[in-house]
Amino acid sequence: TFTGSSLRSFNRHGHRRFSVRRGSPSTQFTSLPSAATAETGGTNEQYLDDKQLDFIKAYLNEHHKSDVLIPLVIAFSSLGTTAIKKNMWIAGSFTVTDAELVDITRNQLHIDATVQDGRKTSQEKVRVALDSDPVQGMVRTYPTLPKLDPFVLEYASKVPVDNFVRRMIRLCNIVKAYEATGKLIQLGVQMGGKGVGKLKNDLYLNQVPHSKYYVEQI
């Protein structure tokens, strides 16, 4: 069970509010109504519902900044290309020091990144497509993987949170955040998904039949 948030309050506009622990003090943010709408055709079709959106943002921001969110910014945005060019002259002079996931839409992660460029600190708004390939210069560090077939995703599960989890797992594998993938599957189940991608007890691993006991131990 994940405890990414301790939310049970609302602000004066009726929007849900979180208090996410990251040591002391706590960080507060307010979610926008209907933030996770689809990016197609200008419709108001809901992708993730408000509860799923708020919980996933809080969980990733609290537990997976250094291993998932910051690498995603570096691998899949122009900040990664800029980092390569500037660090060629002075190693470590350009770094992404923080990344805050602020929204999830049907095709993108919206991230507020904090950048240290020499002595200058700035905030950059970054959009990472859920079907991204690494930017130029990052392919050697983060080799890409085949994109997921949308028809296969739709066949596996029509639940949007499963769609999101599967696409996020691909991105995590590209940036080598392997330990986060199983947690994302469990998170999806907790948020109403069907556990697409979860190992089944009768699965034949690598085409070799194993006993039910062996598979359960993996």
PDB file of C-alpha atoms in Angstrom:
ATOM      1  CA  THR A   1       0.000   0.000   0.000  1.00  0.00           C
ATOM      2  CA  PHE A   2       1.280   3.413  -0.925  1.00  0.00           C
ATOM      3  CA  THR A   3       0.947   6.423   1.323  1.00  0.00           C
ATOM      4  CA  GLY A   4       1.916   9.174  -1.064  1.00  0.00           C
ATOM      5  CA  SER A   5      -0.430  11.717   0.475  1.00  0.00           C
ATOM      6  CA  SER A   6      -2.198  12.705   3.660  1.00  0.00           C
ATOM      7  CA  LEU A   7      -5.042  14.538   2.010  1.00  0.00           C
ATOM      8  CA  ARG A   8      -8.379  15.100   3.566  1.00  0.00           C
ATOM      9  CA  SER A   9      -8.911  18.847   3.216  1.00  0.00           C
ATOM     10  CA  PHE A  10     -10.185  21.295   0.640  1.00  0.00           C
ATOM     11  CA  ASN A  11      -9.289  24.919  -0.016  1.00  0.00           C
ATOM     12  CA  ARG A  12     -11.800  27.746  -0.232  1.00  0.00           C
ATOM     13  CA  HIS A  13     -12.366  27.133  -3.956  1.00  0.00           C
ATOM     14  CA  GLY A  14     -13.386  23.528  -3.329  1.00  0.00           C
ATOM     15  CA  HIS A  15     -10.182  22.091  -4.823  1.00  0.00           C
ATOM     16  CA  ARG A  16      -8.535  19.144  -3.130  1.00  0.00           C
ATOM     17  CA  ARG A  17      -5.288  19.853  -1.310  1.00  0.00           C
ATOM     18  CA  PHE A  18      -2.351  17.602  -0.384  1.00  0.00           C
ATOM     19  CA  SER A  19       0.343  17.726   2.204  1.00  0.00           C
ATOM     20  CA  VAL A  20       3.182  15.540   0.922  1.00  0.00           C
ATOM     21  CA  ARG A  21       5.907  14.673   3.400  1.00  0.00           C
ATOM     22  CA  ARG A  22       9.474  15.084   2.244  1.00  0.00           C
ATOM     23  CA  GLY A  23      11.113  15.493   5.614  1.00  0.00           C
ATOM     24  CA  SER A  24      10.359  18.873   7.137  1.00  0.00           C
ATOM     25  CA  PRO A  25       8.622  21.137   6.330  1.00  0.00           C
ATOM     26  CA  SER A  26       5.841  19.575   4.253  1.00  0.00           C
ATOM     27  CA  THR A  27       5.100  20.691   0.696  1.00  0.00           C
ATOM     28  CA  GLN A  28       1.570  21.782  -0.243  1.00  0.00           C
ATOM     29  CA  PHE A  29       0.013  22.133  -3.649  1.00  0.00           C
ATOM     30  CA  THR A  30      -3.495  22.528  -5.035  1.00  0.00           C
ATOM     31  CA  SER A  31      -4.842  20.381  -7.870  1.00  0.00           C
ATOM     32  CA  LEU A  32      -6.778  22.005 -10.687  1.00  0.00           C
ATOM     33  CA  PRO A  33     -10.268  20.694 -11.483  1.00  0.00           C
ATOM     34  CA  SER A  34     -10.443  18.337 -14.485  1.00  0.00           C
ATOM     35  CA  ALA A  35      -6.702  18.662 -15.051  1.00  0.00           C
ATOM     36  CA  ALA A  36      -6.345  15.219 -16.609  1.00  0.00           C
ATOM     37  CA  THR A  37      -8.516  15.725 -19.677  1.00  0.00           C
ATOM     38  CA  ALA A  38      -7.700  14.246 -23.053  1.00  0.00           C
ATOM     39  CA  GLU A  39      -5.591  16.191 -25.535  1.00  0.00           C
ATOM     40  CA  THR A  40      -7.552  15.082 -28.549  1.00  0.00           C
ATOM     41  CA  GLY A  41     -10.260  16.933 -30.416  1.00  0.00           C
ATOM     42  CA  GLY A  42     -10.741  19.537 -27.701  1.00  0.00           C
ATOM     43  CA  THR A  43     -13.129  17.235 -25.863  1.00  0.00           C
ATOM     44  CA  ASN A  44     -13.646  17.109 -22.105  1.00  0.00           C
ATOM     45  CA  GLU A  45     -13.199  13.336 -21.987  1.00  0.00           C
ATOM     46  CA  GLN A  46     -11.635  12.359 -18.662  1.00  0.00           C
ATOM     47  CA  TYR A  47      -8.347  10.393 -18.799  1.00  0.00           C
ATOM     48  CA  LEU A  48      -7.364   9.819 -15.169  1.00  0.00           C
ATOM     49  CA  ASP A  49     -10.024  10.811 -12.677  1.00  0.00           C
ATOM     50  CA  ASP A  50      -9.255  13.431 -10.023  1.00  0.00           C
ATOM     51  CA  LYS A  51      -8.463  10.886  -7.302  1.00  0.00           C
ATOM     52  CA  GLN A  52      -6.086   8.936  -9.552  1.00  0.00           C
ATOM     53  CA  LEU A  53      -4.410  12.107 -10.801  1.00  0.00           C
ATOM     54  CA  ASP A  54      -3.835  13.541  -7.341  1.00  0.00           C
ATOM     55  CA  PHE A  55      -2.603  10.286  -5.841  1.00  0.00           C
ATOM     56  CA  ILE A  56      -0.220   9.425  -8.691  1.00  0.00           C
ATOM     57  CA  LYS A  57       1.272  12.928  -8.695  1.00  0.00           C
ATOM     58  CA  ALA A  58       1.768  12.832  -4.934  1.00  0.00           C
ATOM     59  CA  TYR A  59       3.299   9.338  -5.026  1.00  0.00           C
ATOM     60  CA  LEU A  60       5.769  10.067  -7.831  1.00  0.00           C
ATOM     61  CA  ASN A  61       6.734  13.448  -6.367  1.00  0.00           C
ATOM     62  CA  GLU A  62       7.383  11.955  -2.943  1.00  0.00           C
ATOM     63  CA  HIS A  63       9.050   8.661  -3.850  1.00  0.00           C
ATOM     64  CA  HIS A  64      10.459   8.858  -7.377  1.00  0.00           C
ATOM     65  CA  LYS A  65      12.006  12.257  -8.060  1.00  0.00           C
ATOM     66  CA  SER A  66      15.642  11.199  -8.263  1.00  0.00           C
ATOM     67  CA  ASP A  67      15.190   7.868 -10.050  1.00  0.00           C
ATOM     68  CA  VAL A  68      12.252   8.681 -12.367  1.00  0.00           C
ATOM     69  CA  LEU A  69      11.191  12.326 -12.743  1.00  0.00           C
ATOM     70  CA  ILE A  70      14.624  13.976 -13.032  1.00  0.00           C
ATOM     71  CA  PRO A  71      15.942  11.314 -15.469  1.00  0.00           C
ATOM     72  CA  LEU A  72      12.764  11.718 -17.563  1.00  0.00           C
ATOM     73  CA  VAL A  73      13.422  15.457 -17.852  1.00  0.00           C
ATOM     74  CA  ILE A  74      17.044  14.857 -18.860  1.00  0.00           C
ATOM     75  CA  ALA A  75      16.357  12.020 -21.294  1.00  0.00           C
ATOM     76  CA  PHE A  76      13.245  13.337 -23.037  1.00  0.00           C
ATOM     77  CA  SER A  77      13.501  17.143 -23.109  1.00  0.00           C
ATOM     78  CA  SER A  78      15.796  19.788 -24.565  1.00  0.00           C
ATOM     79  CA  LEU A  79      17.292  20.279 -21.089  1.00  0.00           C
ATOM     80  CA  GLY A  80      19.160  17.021 -21.618  1.00  0.00           C
ATOM     81  CA  THR A  81      20.679  18.299 -24.865  1.00  0.00           C
ATOM     82  CA  THR A  82      21.621  21.578 -23.179  1.00  0.00           C
ATOM     83  CA  ALA A  83      23.238  19.680 -20.299  1.00  0.00           C
ATOM     84  CA  ILE A  84      25.443  17.698 -22.689  1.00  0.00           C
ATOM     85  CA  LYS A  85      26.658  20.813 -24.505  1.00  0.00           C
ATOM     86  CA  LYS A  86      27.369  22.886 -21.386  1.00  0.00           C
ATOM     87  CA  ASN A  87      28.925  20.077 -19.366  1.00  0.00           C
ATOM     88  CA  MET A  88      31.418  19.402 -22.165  1.00  0.00           C
ATOM     89  CA  TRP A  89      33.208  22.595 -21.106  1.00  0.00           C
ATOM     90  CA  ILE A  90      32.740  22.444 -17.332  1.00  0.00           C
ATOM     91  CA  ALA A  91      31.532  19.127 -15.937  1.00  0.00           C
ATOM     92  CA  GLY A  92      28.528  19.494 -13.670  1.00  0.00           C
ATOM     93  CA  SER A  93      27.966  23.154 -14.513  1.00  0.00           C
ATOM     94  CA  PHE A  94      24.437  22.466 -15.803  1.00  0.00           C
ATOM     95  CA  THR A  95      22.224  20.133 -13.774  1.00  0.00           C
ATOM     96  CA  VAL A  96      18.549  19.434 -13.177  1.00  0.00           C
ATOM     97  CA  THR A  97      18.283  19.558  -9.387  1.00  0.00           C
ATOM     98  CA  ASP A  98      14.544  19.030  -8.919  1.00  0.00           C
ATOM     99  CA  ALA A  99      11.454  17.960 -10.838  1.00  0.00           C
ATOM    100  CA  GLU A 100       7.827  18.317  -9.735  1.00  0.00           C
ATOM    101  CA  LEU A 101       5.071  16.486 -11.619  1.00  0.00           C
ATOM    102  CA  VAL A 102       2.201  18.974 -11.875  1.00  0.00           C
ATOM    103  CA  ASP A 103      -0.169  17.338 -14.374  1.00  0.00           C
ATOM    104  CA  ILE A 104      -0.798  14.157 -16.379  1.00  0.00           C
ATOM    105  CA  THR A 105      -2.784  14.296 -19.599  1.00  0.00           C
ATOM    106  CA  ARG A 106      -3.549  11.598 -22.145  1.00  0.00           C
ATOM    107  CA  ASN A 107      -0.247  12.021 -23.963  1.00  0.00           C
ATOM    108  CA  GLN A 108       2.054  14.036 -21.708  1.00  0.00           C
ATOM    109  CA  LEU A 109       3.616  14.486 -18.305  1.00  0.00           C
ATOM    110  CA  HIS A 110       3.804  18.138 -17.254  1.00  0.00           C
ATOM    111  CA  ILE A 111       6.841  18.720 -15.047  1.00  0.00           C
ATOM    112  CA  ASP A 112       8.241  21.832 -13.377  1.00  0.00           C
ATOM    113  CA  ALA A 113      12.021  21.409 -13.397  1.00  0.00           C
ATOM    114  CA  THR A 114      14.602  23.323 -11.364  1.00  0.00           C
ATOM    115  CA  VAL A 115      17.842  23.925 -13.260  1.00  0.00           C
ATOM    116  CA  GLN A 116      21.226  24.945 -11.884  1.00  0.00           C
ATOM    117  CA  ASP A 117      23.269  26.644 -14.609  1.00  0.00           C
ATOM    118  CA  GLY A 118      26.521  27.709 -13.000  1.00  0.00           C
ATOM    119  CA  ARG A 119      25.466  30.059 -10.204  1.00  0.00           C
ATOM    120  CA  LYS A 120      22.079  30.729 -11.784  1.00  0.00           C
ATOM    121  CA  THR A 121      18.945  28.820 -10.756  1.00  0.00           C
ATOM    122  CA  SER A 122      15.844  28.823 -12.943  1.00  0.00           C
ATOM    123  CA  GLN A 123      12.492  27.078 -13.281  1.00  0.00           C
ATOM    124  CA  GLU A 124      11.584  25.382 -16.545  1.00  0.00           C
ATOM    125  CA  LYS A 125       8.214  23.952 -17.592  1.00  0.00           C
ATOM    126  CA  VAL A 126       8.798  20.631 -19.348  1.00  0.00           C
ATOM    127  CA  ARG A 127       6.411  18.374 -21.225  1.00  0.00           C
ATOM    128  CA  VAL A 128       7.409  14.741 -21.651  1.00  0.00           C
ATOM    129  CA  ALA A 129       5.357  12.730 -24.124  1.00  0.00           C
ATOM    130  CA  LEU A 130       4.303   9.341 -22.762  1.00  0.00           C
ATOM    131  CA  ASP A 131       5.460   7.806 -26.063  1.00  0.00           C
ATOM    132  CA  SER A 132       8.785   9.693 -26.121  1.00  0.00           C
ATOM    133  CA  ASP A 133      12.110   8.632 -27.535  1.00  0.00           C
ATOM    134  CA  PRO A 134      15.271  10.104 -25.950  1.00  0.00           C
ATOM    135  CA  VAL A 135      16.445  13.436 -27.352  1.00  0.00           C
ATOM    136  CA  GLN A 136      19.544  13.780 -29.502  1.00  0.00           C
ATOM    137  CA  GLY A 137      22.652  13.095 -27.474  1.00  0.00           C
ATOM    138  CA  MET A 138      20.887  10.927 -24.901  1.00  0.00           C
ATOM    139  CA  VAL A 139      20.321   7.809 -26.999  1.00  0.00           C
ATOM    140  CA  ARG A 140      23.682   6.327 -26.039  1.00  0.00           C
ATOM    141  CA  THR A 141      23.017   6.816 -22.319  1.00  0.00           C
ATOM    142  CA  TYR A 142      19.357   5.846 -22.572  1.00  0.00           C
ATOM    143  CA  PRO A 143      18.782   3.465 -25.526  1.00  0.00           C
ATOM    144  CA  THR A 144      15.176   3.660 -26.666  1.00  0.00           C
ATOM    145  CA  LEU A 145      12.633   0.850 -26.663  1.00  0.00           C
ATOM    146  CA  PRO A 146       9.830   0.045 -29.142  1.00  0.00           C
ATOM    147  CA  LYS A 147       6.709   2.119 -28.635  1.00  0.00           C
ATOM    148  CA  LEU A 148       3.630   0.328 -27.373  1.00  0.00           C
ATOM    149  CA  ASP A 149       0.973  -0.436 -29.949  1.00  0.00           C
ATOM    150  CA  PRO A 150      -2.164   1.536 -28.954  1.00  0.00           C
ATOM    151  CA  PHE A 151      -4.383  -1.274 -30.255  1.00  0.00           C
ATOM    152  CA  VAL A 152      -2.585  -3.766 -28.002  1.00  0.00           C
ATOM    153  CA  LEU A 153      -2.948  -1.406 -25.049  1.00  0.00           C
ATOM    154  CA  GLU A 154      -6.667  -1.015 -25.749  1.00  0.00           C
ATOM    155  CA  TYR A 155      -7.107  -4.785 -26.056  1.00  0.00           C
ATOM    156  CA  ALA A 156      -5.194  -5.488 -22.814  1.00  0.00           C
ATOM    157  CA  SER A 157      -7.293  -3.072 -20.779  1.00  0.00           C
ATOM    158  CA  LYS A 158      -9.704  -0.259 -21.480  1.00  0.00           C
ATOM    159  CA  VAL A 159      -8.988   1.257 -18.048  1.00  0.00           C
ATOM    160  CA  PRO A 160      -7.058   4.534 -18.549  1.00  0.00           C
ATOM    161  CA  VAL A 161      -4.830   4.033 -15.500  1.00  0.00           C
ATOM    162  CA  ASP A 162      -3.567   0.757 -17.023  1.00  0.00           C
ATOM    163  CA  ASN A 163      -2.786   2.635 -20.246  1.00  0.00           C
ATOM    164  CA  PHE A 164      -0.828   5.228 -18.256  1.00  0.00           C
ATOM    165  CA  VAL A 165       1.056   2.623 -16.214  1.00  0.00           C
ATOM    166  CA  ARG A 166       2.153   0.610 -19.254  1.00  0.00           C
ATOM    167  CA  ARG A 167       3.481   3.694 -21.035  1.00  0.00           C
ATOM    168  CA  MET A 168       5.217   4.904 -17.874  1.00  0.00           C
ATOM    169  CA  ILE A 169       6.878   1.508 -17.450  1.00  0.00           C
ATOM    170  CA  ARG A 170       8.396   1.856 -20.929  1.00  0.00           C
ATOM    171  CA  LEU A 171       9.807   5.283 -20.026  1.00  0.00           C
ATOM    172  CA  CYS A 172      11.138   3.946 -16.715  1.00  0.00           C
ATOM    173  CA  ASN A 173      12.874   1.068 -18.464  1.00  0.00           C
ATOM    174  CA  ILE A 174      14.511   3.496 -20.893  1.00  0.00           C
ATOM    175  CA  VAL A 175      15.937   5.620 -18.055  1.00  0.00           C
ATOM    176  CA  LYS A 176      16.900   2.434 -16.161  1.00  0.00           C
ATOM    177  CA  ALA A 177      14.509   3.031 -13.265  1.00  0.00           C
ATOM    178  CA  TYR A 178      13.788  -0.680 -13.119  1.00  0.00           C
ATOM    179  CA  GLU A 179      12.822  -0.820  -9.448  1.00  0.00           C
ATOM    180  CA  ALA A 180       9.978   1.638 -10.051  1.00  0.00           C
ATOM    181  CA  THR A 181       8.202  -0.551 -12.621  1.00  0.00           C
ATOM    182  CA  GLY A 182       6.731  -3.121 -10.243  1.00  0.00           C
ATOM    183  CA  LYS A 183       5.625  -0.357  -7.892  1.00  0.00           C
ATOM    184  CA  LEU A 184       3.831   1.347 -10.783  1.00  0.00           C
ATOM    185  CA  ILE A 185       1.920  -1.848 -11.572  1.00  0.00           C
ATOM    186  CA  GLN A 186       0.872  -2.125  -7.922  1.00  0.00           C
ATOM    187  CA  LEU A 187      -0.062   1.560  -7.910  1.00  0.00           C
ATOM    188  CA  GLY A 188      -2.244   1.014 -10.973  1.00  0.00           C
ATOM    189  CA  VAL A 189      -4.057  -1.867  -9.264  1.00  0.00           C
ATOM    190  CA  GLN A 190      -4.623   0.265  -6.184  1.00  0.00           C
ATOM    191  CA  MET A 191      -6.069   3.026  -8.389  1.00  0.00           C
ATOM    192  CA  GLY A 192      -8.600   0.708 -10.039  1.00  0.00           C
ATOM    193  CA  GLY A 193      -6.549  -0.905 -12.810  1.00  0.00           C
ATOM    194  CA  LYS A 194      -6.545  -4.565 -13.803  1.00  0.00           C
ATOM    195  CA  GLY A 195      -2.840  -5.124 -13.142  1.00  0.00           C
ATOM    196  CA  VAL A 196      -1.843  -5.306 -16.799  1.00  0.00           C
ATOM    197  CA  GLY A 197       1.797  -6.411 -16.923  1.00  0.00           C
ATOM    198  CA  LYS A 198       1.677  -8.268 -13.609  1.00  0.00           C
ATOM    199  CA  LEU A 199       3.190 -11.774 -13.621  1.00  0.00           C
ATOM    200  CA  LYS A 200       0.607 -14.539 -13.407  1.00  0.00           C
ATOM    201  CA  ASN A 201       1.159 -17.697 -11.369  1.00  0.00           C
ATOM    202  CA  ASP A 202       0.917 -19.942 -14.436  1.00  0.00           C
ATOM    203  CA  LEU A 203       3.231 -17.829 -16.611  1.00  0.00           C
ATOM    204  CA  TYR A 204       5.870 -19.704 -18.617  1.00  0.00           C
ATOM    205  CA  LEU A 205       9.001 -17.604 -18.146  1.00  0.00           C
ATOM    206  CA  ASN A 206      11.266 -17.459 -21.209  1.00  0.00           C
ATOM    207  CA  GLN A 207       9.270 -20.286 -22.769  1.00  0.00           C
ATOM    208  CA  VAL A 208      10.400 -22.632 -19.952  1.00  0.00           C
ATOM    209  CA  PRO A 209       7.632 -24.093 -17.772  1.00  0.00           C
ATOM    210  CA  HIS A 210       8.243 -23.497 -14.076  1.00  0.00           C
ATOM    211  CA  SER A 211       6.258 -24.705 -11.085  1.00  0.00           C
ATOM    212  CA  LYS A 212       3.657 -22.464  -9.475  1.00  0.00           C
ATOM    213  CA  TYR A 213       5.830 -22.298  -6.322  1.00  0.00           C
ATOM    214  CA  TYR A 214       8.882 -21.072  -8.304  1.00  0.00           C
ATOM    215  CA  VAL A 215       6.939 -18.340 -10.104  1.00  0.00           C
ATOM    216  CA  GLU A 216       5.422 -17.125  -6.823  1.00  0.00           C
ATOM    217  CA  GLN A 217       8.901 -16.635  -5.384  1.00  0.00           C
ATOM    218  CA  ILE A 218      10.046 -14.370  -8.241  1.00  0.00           C
TER     219      ILE A 218
END
